[in-house]
């Protein structure tokens, strides 16, 4: 049995390359990737993981060809429709982070409905980052703060401390803990605008495995290795 892990985040990368290696269109990789979301999420729900946050669509992913973007939107819609039962059966809370105002009305409704119908579950909180980018999230949070024009202390240090928590509370992740372990599949070693604030002290793990091939054995191995690390948070 693995020790508990509070917040695991994953950058699910490599769907397109997985499909290419199989001589299939990129869409096939996204389809297989979506079914892997279910497998990994169910495993996390059974293994004492508090929060699982998955990067599904970035603010930069709109730059892909329209056919791919359209396919991803359809896939997301189908996933939310078909998987609703999985969330209820396993008492998994669903949440979304990112600017979902950009999505079509039907997709937005599916997201909001699943969020509210699963909001009482406490087993695992699975968060999908949808039209998510840290810079966009932080910018939206700043806008909220500016509009509220908070009264700041004249003492710069006190003001900074207060603003730090005001900002953290204005982010999409407001009531979520910081990321403990951040995994990126697909071989790239970069954050691609994901959870820059929340992963400030996360342990990082990169694997060559393409997301559709990433399985629970490898996940368990990475989590085990994570537990052997010493986290210092700037102290000694
Ligand atoms: C990740 O896989 C899924 C999304 C970004 C939607 P990619 O589509 O980025 O796959 P590669 O990196 O091209 O292989
Ligand atoms: C990051 O993957 C975004 C998601 C996994 C949703 P990308 O494939 O979009 O990132 P880059 O372009 O390689 O940085
Ligand atoms: Mg990629």
PDB file of C-alpha atoms and ligand atoms in Angstrom:
ATOM      1  CA  UNK A   1       0.000   0.000   0.000  1.00  0.00           C
ATOM      2  CA  UNK A   2       1.375   3.440  -0.949  1.00  0.00           C
ATOM      3  CA  UNK A   3       1.463   6.276   1.606  1.00  0.00           C
ATOM      4  CA  UNK A   4      -1.120   9.026   1.017  1.00  0.00           C
ATOM      5  CA  UNK A   5      -0.429  11.735  -1.552  1.00  0.00           C
ATOM      6  CA  UNK A   6      -2.396  14.945  -1.299  1.00  0.00           C
ATOM      7  CA  UNK A   7      -2.134  16.533  -4.732  1.00  0.00           C
ATOM      8  CA  UNK A   8      -0.934  14.836  -7.886  1.00  0.00           C
ATOM      9  CA  UNK A   9      -0.931  16.768 -11.164  1.00  0.00           C
ATOM     10  CA  UNK A  10      -0.246  15.307 -14.599  1.00  0.00           C
ATOM     11  CA  UNK A  11       0.572  16.911 -17.945  1.00  0.00           C
ATOM     12  CA  UNK A  12      -0.899  14.276 -20.248  1.00  0.00           C
ATOM     13  CA  UNK A  13       1.338  14.669 -23.283  1.00  0.00           C
ATOM     14  CA  UNK A  14       2.120  12.441 -26.261  1.00  0.00           C
ATOM     15  CA  UNK A  15      -1.267  11.460 -27.725  1.00  0.00           C
ATOM     16  CA  UNK A  16      -0.377  12.622 -31.224  1.00  0.00           C
ATOM     17  CA  UNK A  17       2.989  10.859 -31.289  1.00  0.00           C
ATOM     18  CA  UNK A  18       1.406   7.679 -29.943  1.00  0.00           C
ATOM     19  CA  UNK A  19      -1.036   7.662 -32.866  1.00  0.00           C
ATOM     20  CA  UNK A  20       1.706   8.490 -35.361  1.00  0.00           C
ATOM     21  CA  UNK A  21       3.747   5.516 -34.155  1.00  0.00           C
ATOM     22  CA  UNK A  22       0.748   3.290 -34.817  1.00  0.00           C
ATOM     23  CA  UNK A  23       0.259   4.776 -38.288  1.00  0.00           C
ATOM     24  CA  UNK A  24      -3.063   6.239 -37.156  1.00  0.00           C
ATOM     25  CA  UNK A  25      -4.486   9.792 -37.286  1.00  0.00           C
ATOM     26  CA  UNK A  26      -3.757  11.978 -34.221  1.00  0.00           C
ATOM     27  CA  UNK A  27      -7.415  11.645 -33.223  1.00  0.00           C
ATOM     28  CA  UNK A  28      -6.862   7.973 -32.394  1.00  0.00           C
ATOM     29  CA  UNK A  29      -4.263   9.029 -29.829  1.00  0.00           C
ATOM     30  CA  UNK A  30      -6.643  11.489 -28.211  1.00  0.00           C
ATOM     31  CA  UNK A  31      -9.329   8.806 -27.999  1.00  0.00           C
ATOM     32  CA  UNK A  32      -6.975   6.331 -26.334  1.00  0.00           C
ATOM     33  CA  UNK A  33      -5.707   9.145 -24.102  1.00  0.00           C
ATOM     34  CA  UNK A  34      -9.237   9.942 -22.938  1.00  0.00           C
ATOM     35  CA  UNK A  35      -9.872   6.327 -21.986  1.00  0.00           C
ATOM     36  CA  UNK A  36      -6.622   6.340 -20.026  1.00  0.00           C
ATOM     37  CA  UNK A  37      -7.947   9.282 -18.001  1.00  0.00           C
ATOM     38  CA  UNK A  38     -10.638   6.954 -16.671  1.00  0.00           C
ATOM     39  CA  UNK A  39      -8.134   4.193 -15.787  1.00  0.00           C
ATOM     40  CA  UNK A  40      -5.715   6.504 -13.984  1.00  0.00           C
ATOM     41  CA  UNK A  41      -8.497   8.412 -12.189  1.00  0.00           C
ATOM     42  CA  UNK A  42     -10.111   5.218 -10.866  1.00  0.00           C
ATOM     43  CA  UNK A  43      -6.770   3.970  -9.623  1.00  0.00           C
ATOM     44  CA  UNK A  44      -6.147   7.271  -7.804  1.00  0.00           C
ATOM     45  CA  UNK A  45      -9.617   7.068  -6.238  1.00  0.00           C
ATOM     46  CA  UNK A  46      -8.639   3.720  -4.712  1.00  0.00           C
ATOM     47  CA  UNK A  47      -5.190   4.793  -3.512  1.00  0.00           C
ATOM     48  CA  UNK A  48      -5.490   7.582  -0.977  1.00  0.00           C
ATOM     49  CA  UNK A  49      -4.827  10.446  -3.349  1.00  0.00           C
ATOM     50  CA  UNK A  50      -6.710  13.611  -2.398  1.00  0.00           C
ATOM     51  CA  UNK A  51      -6.526  15.616  -5.596  1.00  0.00           C
ATOM     52  CA  UNK A  52      -5.708  14.611  -9.144  1.00  0.00           C
ATOM     53  CA  UNK A  53      -5.359  17.509 -11.580  1.00  0.00           C
ATOM     54  CA  UNK A  54      -5.038  16.698 -15.278  1.00  0.00           C
ATOM     55  CA  UNK A  55      -3.981  19.083 -18.044  1.00  0.00           C
ATOM     56  CA  UNK A  56      -6.439  18.342 -20.837  1.00  0.00           C
ATOM     57  CA  UNK A  57      -6.529  21.486 -23.015  1.00  0.00           C
ATOM     58  CA  UNK A  58      -4.313  24.543 -22.748  1.00  0.00           C
ATOM     59  CA  UNK A  59      -4.994  28.158 -23.695  1.00  0.00           C
ATOM     60  CA  UNK A  60      -2.341  27.623 -26.388  1.00  0.00           C
ATOM     61  CA  UNK A  61      -3.975  24.487 -27.820  1.00  0.00           C
ATOM     62  CA  UNK A  62      -6.420  26.688 -29.798  1.00  0.00           C
ATOM     63  CA  UNK A  63      -3.456  27.258 -32.122  1.00  0.00           C
ATOM     64  CA  UNK A  64      -3.819  23.713 -33.480  1.00  0.00           C
ATOM     65  CA  UNK A  65      -5.613  23.058 -36.787  1.00  0.00           C
ATOM     66  CA  UNK A  66      -9.381  23.613 -36.513  1.00  0.00           C
ATOM     67  CA  UNK A  67     -10.124  19.943 -37.283  1.00  0.00           C
ATOM     68  CA  UNK A  68      -8.075  18.820 -34.275  1.00  0.00           C
ATOM     69  CA  UNK A  69      -9.567  21.462 -31.961  1.00  0.00           C
ATOM     70  CA  UNK A  70     -13.096  20.531 -33.085  1.00  0.00           C
ATOM     71  CA  UNK A  71     -12.340  16.862 -32.485  1.00  0.00           C
ATOM     72  CA  UNK A  72     -11.001  17.572 -28.990  1.00  0.00           C
ATOM     73  CA  UNK A  73     -14.136  19.573 -28.108  1.00  0.00           C
ATOM     74  CA  UNK A  74     -16.384  16.719 -29.297  1.00  0.00           C
ATOM     75  CA  UNK A  75     -14.271  14.188 -27.417  1.00  0.00           C
ATOM     76  CA  UNK A  76     -14.474  16.232 -24.228  1.00  0.00           C
ATOM     77  CA  UNK A  77     -18.239  16.493 -24.610  1.00  0.00           C
ATOM     78  CA  UNK A  78     -18.559  12.743 -25.115  1.00  0.00           C
ATOM     79  CA  UNK A  79     -16.197  12.024 -22.210  1.00  0.00           C
ATOM     80  CA  UNK A  80     -18.214  14.154 -19.779  1.00  0.00           C
ATOM     81  CA  UNK A  81     -21.471  12.578 -20.946  1.00  0.00           C
ATOM     82  CA  UNK A  82     -20.248   8.960 -20.874  1.00  0.00           C
ATOM     83  CA  UNK A  83     -18.131   9.166 -17.746  1.00  0.00           C
ATOM     84  CA  UNK A  84     -20.666  10.802 -15.423  1.00  0.00           C
ATOM     85  CA  UNK A  85     -21.510   7.337 -14.064  1.00  0.00           C
ATOM     86  CA  UNK A  86     -17.865   6.619 -13.198  1.00  0.00           C
ATOM     87  CA  UNK A  87     -17.732   9.734 -10.990  1.00  0.00           C
ATOM     88  CA  UNK A  88     -20.913   8.754  -9.154  1.00  0.00           C
ATOM     89  CA  UNK A  89     -19.995   5.050  -8.815  1.00  0.00           C
ATOM     90  CA  UNK A  90     -16.612   5.898  -7.307  1.00  0.00           C
ATOM     91  CA  UNK A  91     -17.647   8.976  -5.301  1.00  0.00           C
ATOM     92  CA  UNK A  92     -15.256  11.180  -7.263  1.00  0.00           C
ATOM     93  CA  UNK A  93     -15.732  14.927  -7.224  1.00  0.00           C
ATOM     94  CA  UNK A  94     -15.286  16.560 -10.611  1.00  0.00           C
ATOM     95  CA  UNK A  95     -13.952  20.065 -11.012  1.00  0.00           C
ATOM     96  CA  UNK A  96     -12.741  22.198 -13.879  1.00  0.00           C
ATOM     97  CA  UNK A  97     -10.105  24.921 -13.859  1.00  0.00           C
ATOM     98  CA  UNK A  98      -9.463  27.277 -16.753  1.00  0.00           C
ATOM     99  CA  UNK A  99     -11.579  29.781 -18.630  1.00  0.00           C
ATOM    100  CA  UNK A 100     -14.582  27.700 -19.626  1.00  0.00           C
ATOM    101  CA  UNK A 101     -16.448  30.742 -20.967  1.00  0.00           C
ATOM    102  CA  UNK A 102     -14.739  30.051 -24.294  1.00  0.00           C
ATOM    103  CA  UNK A 103     -16.559  26.739 -24.728  1.00  0.00           C
ATOM    104  CA  UNK A 104     -19.887  26.156 -26.469  1.00  0.00           C
ATOM    105  CA  UNK A 105     -23.004  26.421 -24.279  1.00  0.00           C
ATOM    106  CA  UNK A 106     -23.700  22.635 -24.317  1.00  0.00           C
ATOM    107  CA  UNK A 107     -20.122  21.848 -23.279  1.00  0.00           C
ATOM    108  CA  UNK A 108     -20.176  24.524 -20.591  1.00  0.00           C
ATOM    109  CA  UNK A 109     -23.404  23.083 -19.206  1.00  0.00           C
ATOM    110  CA  UNK A 110     -21.982  19.564 -19.107  1.00  0.00           C
ATOM    111  CA  UNK A 111     -19.001  20.862 -17.134  1.00  0.00           C
ATOM    112  CA  UNK A 112     -21.104  22.880 -14.666  1.00  0.00           C
ATOM    113  CA  UNK A 113     -23.671  20.081 -14.239  1.00  0.00           C
ATOM    114  CA  UNK A 114     -21.056  17.445 -13.465  1.00  0.00           C
ATOM    115  CA  UNK A 115     -19.319  19.841 -11.064  1.00  0.00           C
ATOM    116  CA  UNK A 116     -22.508  20.445  -9.128  1.00  0.00           C
ATOM    117  CA  UNK A 117     -23.836  16.858  -9.165  1.00  0.00           C
ATOM    118  CA  UNK A 118     -20.532  15.512  -7.772  1.00  0.00           C
ATOM    119  CA  UNK A 119     -19.710  18.382  -5.397  1.00  0.00           C
ATOM    120  CA  UNK A 120     -20.601  16.362  -2.261  1.00  0.00           C
ATOM    121  CA  UNK A 121     -18.146  13.508  -2.976  1.00  0.00           C
ATOM    122  CA  UNK A 122     -15.036  13.357  -0.833  1.00  0.00           C
ATOM    123  CA  UNK A 123     -13.159  10.309  -2.132  1.00  0.00           C
ATOM    124  CA  UNK A 124     -10.980  11.984  -4.760  1.00  0.00           C
ATOM    125  CA  UNK A 125     -11.240  15.397  -6.380  1.00  0.00           C
ATOM    126  CA  UNK A 126     -10.410  15.056 -10.045  1.00  0.00           C
ATOM    127  CA  UNK A 127      -9.817  18.389 -11.724  1.00  0.00           C
ATOM    128  CA  UNK A 128      -9.585  18.792 -15.467  1.00  0.00           C
ATOM    129  CA  UNK A 129      -7.664  21.827 -16.699  1.00  0.00           C
ATOM    130  CA  UNK A 130      -9.746  22.979 -19.661  1.00  0.00           C
ATOM    131  CA  UNK A 131      -8.752  26.022 -21.685  1.00  0.00           C
ATOM    132  CA  UNK A 132      -6.273  26.423 -18.868  1.00  0.00           C
ATOM    133  CA  UNK A 133      -3.101  28.485 -18.820  1.00  0.00           C
ATOM    134  CA  UNK A 134      -1.413  29.786 -15.677  1.00  0.00           C
ATOM    135  CA  UNK A 135      -0.863  33.239 -17.132  1.00  0.00           C
ATOM    136  CA  UNK A 136      -4.530  33.468 -18.094  1.00  0.00           C
ATOM    137  CA  UNK A 137      -5.575  32.222 -14.633  1.00  0.00           C
ATOM    138  CA  UNK A 138      -3.321  34.665 -12.789  1.00  0.00           C
ATOM    139  CA  UNK A 139      -4.422  37.518 -15.039  1.00  0.00           C
ATOM    140  CA  UNK A 140      -8.111  36.766 -14.426  1.00  0.00           C
ATOM    141  CA  UNK A 141      -7.401  36.585 -10.692  1.00  0.00           C
ATOM    142  CA  UNK A 142      -5.640  39.986 -10.795  1.00  0.00           C
ATOM    143  CA  UNK A 143      -8.619  41.483 -12.595  1.00  0.00           C
ATOM    144  CA  UNK A 144     -10.971  40.250  -9.843  1.00  0.00           C
ATOM    145  CA  UNK A 145      -8.703  41.782  -7.208  1.00  0.00           C
ATOM    146  CA  UNK A 146      -8.377  45.105  -9.007  1.00  0.00           C
ATOM    147  CA  UNK A 147     -12.158  45.322  -9.435  1.00  0.00           C
ATOM    148  CA  UNK A 148     -12.628  44.718  -5.704  1.00  0.00           C
ATOM    149  CA  UNK A 149     -10.000  47.438  -4.959  1.00  0.00           C
ATOM    150  CA  UNK A 150      -8.873  45.965  -1.639  1.00  0.00           C
ATOM    151  CA  UNK A 151      -7.603  48.298   1.092  1.00  0.00           C
ATOM    152  CA  UNK A 152      -3.898  47.544   1.493  1.00  0.00           C
ATOM    153  CA  UNK A 153      -1.792  48.039   4.576  1.00  0.00           C
ATOM    154  CA  UNK A 154       0.782  50.851   4.371  1.00  0.00           C
ATOM    155  CA  UNK A 155       3.393  48.380   5.551  1.00  0.00           C
ATOM    156  CA  UNK A 156       4.823  46.842   2.328  1.00  0.00           C
ATOM    157  CA  UNK A 157       5.538  43.458   3.919  1.00  0.00           C
ATOM    158  CA  UNK A 158       2.111  43.161   5.463  1.00  0.00           C
ATOM    159  CA  UNK A 159       0.497  44.285   2.211  1.00  0.00           C
ATOM    160  CA  UNK A 160       2.481  41.692   0.227  1.00  0.00           C
ATOM    161  CA  UNK A 161       1.510  38.920   2.643  1.00  0.00           C
ATOM    162  CA  UNK A 162      -2.163  39.858   2.459  1.00  0.00           C
ATOM    163  CA  UNK A 163      -2.008  40.134  -1.331  1.00  0.00           C
ATOM    164  CA  UNK A 164      -0.392  36.707  -1.641  1.00  0.00           C
ATOM    165  CA  UNK A 165      -3.331  35.066   0.051  1.00  0.00           C
ATOM    166  CA  UNK A 166      -5.825  37.286  -1.773  1.00  0.00           C
ATOM    167  CA  UNK A 167      -4.281  36.187  -5.060  1.00  0.00           C
ATOM    168  CA  UNK A 168      -4.195  32.498  -4.092  1.00  0.00           C
ATOM    169  CA  UNK A 169      -7.882  32.761  -3.197  1.00  0.00           C
ATOM    170  CA  UNK A 170      -8.740  34.431  -6.499  1.00  0.00           C
ATOM    171  CA  UNK A 171      -7.185  31.619  -8.571  1.00  0.00           C
ATOM    172  CA  UNK A 172      -9.332  28.848 -10.073  1.00  0.00           C
ATOM    173  CA  UNK A 173      -7.702  26.481  -7.580  1.00  0.00           C
ATOM    174  CA  UNK A 174      -8.736  28.662  -4.593  1.00  0.00           C
ATOM    175  CA  UNK A 175      -9.662  25.889  -2.162  1.00  0.00           C
ATOM    176  CA  UNK A 176      -7.203  23.288  -3.427  1.00  0.00           C
ATOM    177  CA  UNK A 177      -3.866  22.427  -1.806  1.00  0.00           C
ATOM    178  CA  UNK A 178      -0.562  23.097  -3.572  1.00  0.00           C
ATOM    179  CA  UNK A 179       0.714  20.419  -5.945  1.00  0.00           C
ATOM    180  CA  UNK A 180       2.964  17.823  -4.294  1.00  0.00           C
ATOM    181  CA  UNK A 181       3.987  15.818  -7.344  1.00  0.00           C
ATOM    182  CA  UNK A 182       3.833  16.926 -10.974  1.00  0.00           C
ATOM    183  CA  UNK A 183       4.321  14.302 -13.674  1.00  0.00           C
ATOM    184  CA  UNK A 184       4.739  15.014 -17.401  1.00  0.00           C
ATOM    185  CA  UNK A 185       4.457  12.144 -19.844  1.00  0.00           C
ATOM    186  CA  UNK A 186       5.667  12.238 -23.448  1.00  0.00           C
ATOM    187  CA  UNK A 187       9.331  13.071 -22.921  1.00  0.00           C
ATOM    188  CA  UNK A 188       9.270  16.888 -22.902  1.00  0.00           C
ATOM    189  CA  UNK A 189      10.683  18.556 -19.807  1.00  0.00           C
ATOM    190  CA  UNK A 190       8.671  21.761 -19.563  1.00  0.00           C
ATOM    191  CA  UNK A 191       5.577  23.082 -17.773  1.00  0.00           C
ATOM    192  CA  UNK A 192       3.771  24.543 -20.813  1.00  0.00           C
ATOM    193  CA  UNK A 193       1.932  27.150 -18.706  1.00  0.00           C
ATOM    194  CA  UNK A 194       0.522  24.613 -16.195  1.00  0.00           C
ATOM    195  CA  UNK A 195      -0.020  25.432 -12.484  1.00  0.00           C
ATOM    196  CA  UNK A 196       2.967  27.802 -12.269  1.00  0.00           C
ATOM    197  CA  UNK A 197       1.784  29.217  -8.945  1.00  0.00           C
ATOM    198  CA  UNK A 198       0.439  25.998  -7.437  1.00  0.00           C
ATOM    199  CA  UNK A 199       3.458  23.865  -8.346  1.00  0.00           C
ATOM    200  CA  UNK A 200       6.017  26.301  -6.875  1.00  0.00           C
ATOM    201  CA  UNK A 201       7.265  23.582  -4.519  1.00  0.00           C
ATOM    202  CA  UNK A 202       6.086  20.490  -6.380  1.00  0.00           C
ATOM    203  CA  UNK A 203       8.436  17.589  -6.975  1.00  0.00           C
ATOM    204  CA  UNK A 204       8.795  17.018 -10.723  1.00  0.00           C
ATOM    205  CA  UNK A 205       8.866  13.722 -12.600  1.00  0.00           C
ATOM    206  CA  UNK A 206       9.278  13.301 -16.342  1.00  0.00           C
ATOM    207  CA  UNK A 207       8.769  10.119 -18.292  1.00  0.00           C
ATOM    208  CA  UNK A 208       9.299   9.227 -21.939  1.00  0.00           C
ATOM    209  CA  UNK A 209       6.119   7.147 -21.892  1.00  0.00           C
ATOM    210  CA  UNK A 210       3.447   8.613 -24.145  1.00  0.00           C
ATOM    211  CA  UNK A 211       0.193   9.363 -22.307  1.00  0.00           C
ATOM    212  CA  UNK A 212      -1.920   6.604 -23.923  1.00  0.00           C
ATOM    213  CA  UNK A 213       0.704   4.058 -22.766  1.00  0.00           C
ATOM    214  CA  UNK A 214       1.121   5.485 -19.256  1.00  0.00           C
ATOM    215  CA  UNK A 215      -0.181   2.857 -16.833  1.00  0.00           C
ATOM    216  CA  UNK A 216      -0.795   2.314 -13.134  1.00  0.00           C
ATOM    217  CA  UNK A 217       2.438   0.325 -12.663  1.00  0.00           C
ATOM    218  CA  UNK A 218       4.536   3.261 -13.821  1.00  0.00           C
ATOM    219  CA  UNK A 219       2.417   5.692 -11.816  1.00  0.00           C
ATOM    220  CA  UNK A 220       2.858   3.616  -8.665  1.00  0.00           C
ATOM    221  CA  UNK A 221       6.639   3.486  -9.298  1.00  0.00           C
ATOM    222  CA  UNK A 222       6.847   7.273  -9.685  1.00  0.00           C
ATOM    223  CA  UNK A 223       4.789   7.842  -6.516  1.00  0.00           C
ATOM    224  CA  UNK A 224       6.983   5.416  -4.604  1.00  0.00           C
ATOM    225  CA  UNK A 225      10.102   7.251  -5.761  1.00  0.00           C
ATOM    226  CA  UNK A 226       8.460  10.578  -4.845  1.00  0.00           C
ATOM    227  CA  UNK A 227       7.990   9.349  -1.271  1.00  0.00           C
ATOM    228  CA  UNK A 228      11.723   8.682  -0.993  1.00  0.00           C
ATOM    229  CA  UNK A 229      12.575  12.327  -1.742  1.00  0.00           C
ATOM    230  CA  UNK A 230      13.337  14.924   0.929  1.00  0.00           C
ATOM    231  CA  UNK A 231      11.322  18.091   0.467  1.00  0.00           C
ATOM    232  CA  UNK A 232      12.933  21.081   2.096  1.00  0.00           C
ATOM    233  CA  UNK A 233      10.723  24.030   1.117  1.00  0.00           C
ATOM    234  CA  UNK A 234      13.723  26.322   1.383  1.00  0.00           C
ATOM    235  CA  UNK A 235      14.573  25.206   4.904  1.00  0.00           C
ATOM    236  CA  UNK A 236      17.235  22.778   6.055  1.00  0.00           C
TER     237      UNK A 236
HETATM  238  C1  LIG B   1      -1.559  15.913 -25.398  1.00  0.00           C
HETATM  239  O1  LIG B   1      -1.057  15.227 -26.484  1.00  0.00           O
HETATM  240  C2  LIG B   1      -3.025  16.232 -25.541  1.00  0.00           C
HETATM  241  C3  LIG B   1      -3.334  17.642 -25.774  1.00  0.00           C
HETATM  242  C4  LIG B   1      -2.482  18.607 -25.742  1.00  0.00           C
HETATM  243  C5  LIG B   1      -4.717  17.968 -26.068  1.00  0.00           C
HETATM  244  P1  LIG B   1      -0.528  15.980 -27.776  1.00  0.00           P
HETATM  245  O2  LIG B   1      -1.677  16.177 -28.716  1.00  0.00           O
HETATM  246  O3  LIG B   1       0.181  17.209 -27.413  1.00  0.00           O
HETATM  247  O4  LIG B   1       0.451  14.892 -28.366  1.00  0.00           O
HETATM  248  P2  LIG B   1       1.874  15.164 -29.020  1.00  0.00           P
HETATM  249  O5  LIG B   1       2.680  15.947 -28.034  1.00  0.00           O
HETATM  250  O6  LIG B   1       1.631  15.924 -30.285  1.00  0.00           O
HETATM  251  O7  LIG B   1       2.426  13.795 -29.255  1.00  0.00           O
HETATM  252  C1  LIG B   2       0.604  20.565 -22.873  1.00  0.00           C
HETATM  253  O1  LIG B   2       0.929  19.819 -23.982  1.00  0.00           O
HETATM  254  C2  LIG B   2      -0.886  20.748 -22.790  1.00  0.00           C
HETATM  255  C3  LIG B   2      -1.656  19.556 -22.491  1.00  0.00           C
HETATM  256  C4  LIG B   2      -1.162  18.385 -22.212  1.00  0.00           C
HETATM  257  C5  LIG B   2      -3.078  19.732 -22.490  1.00  0.00           C
HETATM  258  P1  LIG B   2       1.330  20.510 -25.368  1.00  0.00           P
HETATM  259  O2  LIG B   2       1.661  19.413 -26.306  1.00  0.00           O
HETATM  260  O3  LIG B   2       0.245  21.445 -25.794  1.00  0.00           O
HETATM  261  O4  LIG B   2       2.607  21.356 -24.952  1.00  0.00           O
HETATM  262  P2  LIG B   2       3.834  21.865 -25.830  1.00  0.00           P
HETATM  263  O5  LIG B   2       3.253  22.545 -27.036  1.00  0.00           O
HETATM  264  O6  LIG B   2       4.624  20.656 -26.204  1.00  0.00           O
HETATM  265  O7  LIG B   2       4.589  22.768 -24.927  1.00  0.00           O
HETATM  266 MG1  LIG B   3       2.131  17.615 -26.994  1.00  0.00          MG
END
